[in-house]
Amino acid sequence: MKSDLVKKGVSRAPHRSLFKALGFIEEEFEKPLIGIVCAKNEIIPGHAHLGLVAKAAADGVRMAGGVPVEFPVIGVCDGIAMNHEGMRYSLVTRELIADSVECMAMAHAFDALVFVPNCDKIVPGMLMAAARLNLPAIFVSGGPMLAGKRNGKTLTLTTMFEAVGAVGAGKMSEAELAELEDAACPTCGSCSGMFTANSMNCVTEALGLALPGNGTIPAVMSERLRLAKKTGVKILDIWKKDVRPRAILGEKAFLNALALDMALGCSTNTTLHLPAIAHEAAFKLDFDLVNKVSAVTPNLCRLAPASGTAIEELHAAGGVPAILKELAKKNLVDTSATTVYGTLGDAIQNAVNRDEAVIRPIDNPFSATGGLAVLWGNLAPEGAVVKQSAVKDSMLVHEGPARVFESEEAAFEAIMGKKIKPGDVVVIRYEGPKGGPGMKEMLSPTSAIAGMGLDECVALITDGRFSGASRGASIGHISPEAASGGTIALVEEGDIISIDIPARKLAVKVSDEALAKRRVSWQPLPPKVTGGYLARYAKQVGPASGGAVFS
C-alpha cells in the first residue's frame, strides 16, 4: 500500500502518533487510506450539501474495508461571481484545485481518491488532478438542483439573468422580478439546466470515471446518497484491481466524452476543460477534433437554456446511459472503453429511453450535427466556439456592424442603456485568459440581449467565454485573444462582422492590407491586474484554443 509510507515501520512511529491524535486505532493501519476530496462550502448552492454526499461515500469506503479521510478544496460560485470583479477568479481556480489536490494526496500518501465535486471549475480541476496523480480514483458529484416553477413555467438561473434584461427593456416590473427571484433556485444542487456543472458531471460518466447517474440524479433525492455509498464501495474494488485513471482516460474515453457533449448540447466551457484534462492525461484534444466529432454526432437533447427542459427531466428519461445507448446504435461511441465499473457497454446494457421528447432517437435528432461548433476565419485563426444548439435559426448566418467594447462591464452598460440596435454585433475584447485576466464569463450581457428580445437579431463575440446558461449567437474563446495580438484587437467600430455557423466561418470584412496597417500602430491595453494570483496567472496561462492550461 502506498500509505505504508506513513504507517509502517519503526521510523514511522511519529507519523502513527499523529494519526492516533486523529483517533486512529491499530487495525486502521492495516487498511488502505482513501482520500475523500470534498468541495463542500457554504457559498455555492451546489456545494452546500456535499458533506452528506461525502459522508455517504465514506460509509461505502468503510463497508468495503477502507479508511476514509476527508479533505477540502476551494470553489467559486459562478453565478454569485458573475458580472463583477469576482468573475476573474472563477476559471483560475481550476489550476489551484488541481494543484492543491496533488499536494494533499502526495504529502499524505493516500492509496486512492474519491472526488466529490459539483460545480463549474471544481469538476475539471479534480479531473485534472486525477489524471495527473494517476492514483485509483472515482467521482460522485452532488447532483443538479431541481428546476423552479411559476405559473406552469420552468425556471432556471438563466431565467433570472434574462429577467434583468427584461426589466431594463420595460417588459417586466421589479415586482415580477422579485417573484422570480424567490422561485428560480428552489433547492441545493448545481443550477438546473445543461450549464457547465451539469455538462461536466455528465461528461465524467462518458469518460468512465463515475458510476451511471452521476450527472443527472437530483441533489435532493436519496438516490444521490445511495450512489455515493456505492461509489465508496467501488473505490476499494478499483484499488484492489489497480485500475488507474490513465488506463481509462485514453482516446476512446475522450472521443466518447465529445460524442456525449455534442448529443447533449453541453456548455461551451467543455472545450476549455476537456483539452485541459486530456493534457494531464498526455492526450491531445484540440478544436479540430471537436469539429470532427460534431460533424458526425447528432444533437439528441435540448435542455435549458436551449429549451424549457430541465436536467431532472433528462434523468427521468434515462439519463446519460440512455443517450449513450442511442449513440451506440450508429457506433458513435466505443462501448469497449474501460470505465471504473467495467466497460461503457456495461453502463448502457440495460438503459432505456423513457421519453423521446427529451432524448430524441438517433434517427430523429434535433439536428444532424452536434451541439457545439468551432468557427474559423481571419477573426479567429486558432478558432472560436459557439453553442449552435442554443442559436435561433435566424442567427445561424448573420452580418452586422461591430460595436466594440474593451470590457464586459462597458458592453453590459451599453446593452442596458439601449444603445445596441438590431443587426449589431457586440464585440467584447481583452477578456481572454491573459487579458481578463481569467477569461470572465459573459452571462450578463448575453442574458440582457435575450431578455430585451434582441437574441433574434444581435450577435455577441468575445475572446472571453460564456456560462453554460448563455444562449443566442454568442461566440467565445476567440483565439488568439486581444491581449496576445489577435485580430479581434484590430476590429474597429462599424467594421462588418460575418458569421456563418453552418459553414464554420467567423470573419471581419476588412482586407488583409488594412488589418496589417492597423497592426503597425496597435498597442495592447495595460494589464487590468498587476499583482496577486491573477497577475501570476496571466503570465503562465496559455490560449483558450489549447484549454487555457499553464505553460
Coordinates of C-alpha atoms in Angstrom, one line a residue, residues 165 169 171 392 394-395 398 414-416 418-424 426 445-460 471-473:
G165 CA -32.7 42.5 -19.4
A169 CA -36.4 46.9 -21.6
K171 CA -41.0 44.3 -20.4
K392 CA -32.0 30.7 -33.2
S394 CA -32.4 33.4 -37.9
M395 CA -28.9 34.0 -36.4
H398 CA -25.5 36.9 -39.8
A414 CA -24.4 49.9 -23.4
I415 CA -26.9 47.0 -23.7
M416 CA -28.9 48.1 -20.7
K418 CA -30.5 50.5 -25.1
K419 CA -27.5 51.6 -27.3
I420 CA -27.4 48.2 -29.1
K421 CA -29.6 48.0 -32.2
P422 CA -31.0 45.1 -34.2
G423 CA -28.3 43.8 -36.6
D424 CA -25.4 44.8 -34.4
V426 CA -21.3 43.2 -29.9
P445 CA -24.5 40.7 -21.5
T446 CA -25.9 37.6 -23.3
S447 CA -28.9 37.4 -20.9
A448 CA -29.6 41.1 -21.2
I449 CA -29.7 40.7 -25.0
A450 CA -32.1 37.8 -24.7
G451 CA -34.2 39.5 -22.1
M452 CA -34.6 42.5 -24.3
G453 CA -35.8 40.3 -27.1
L454 CA -32.7 41.0 -29.3
D455 CA -31.3 37.5 -29.4
E456 CA -33.0 37.0 -32.8
C457 CA -31.1 39.9 -34.4
V458 CA -28.0 40.7 -32.3
A459 CA -24.8 38.6 -32.0
L460 CA -22.0 38.8 -29.4
R471 CA -28.0 31.3 -25.3
G472 CA -28.2 33.0 -28.7
A473 CA -25.5 33.8 -31.2

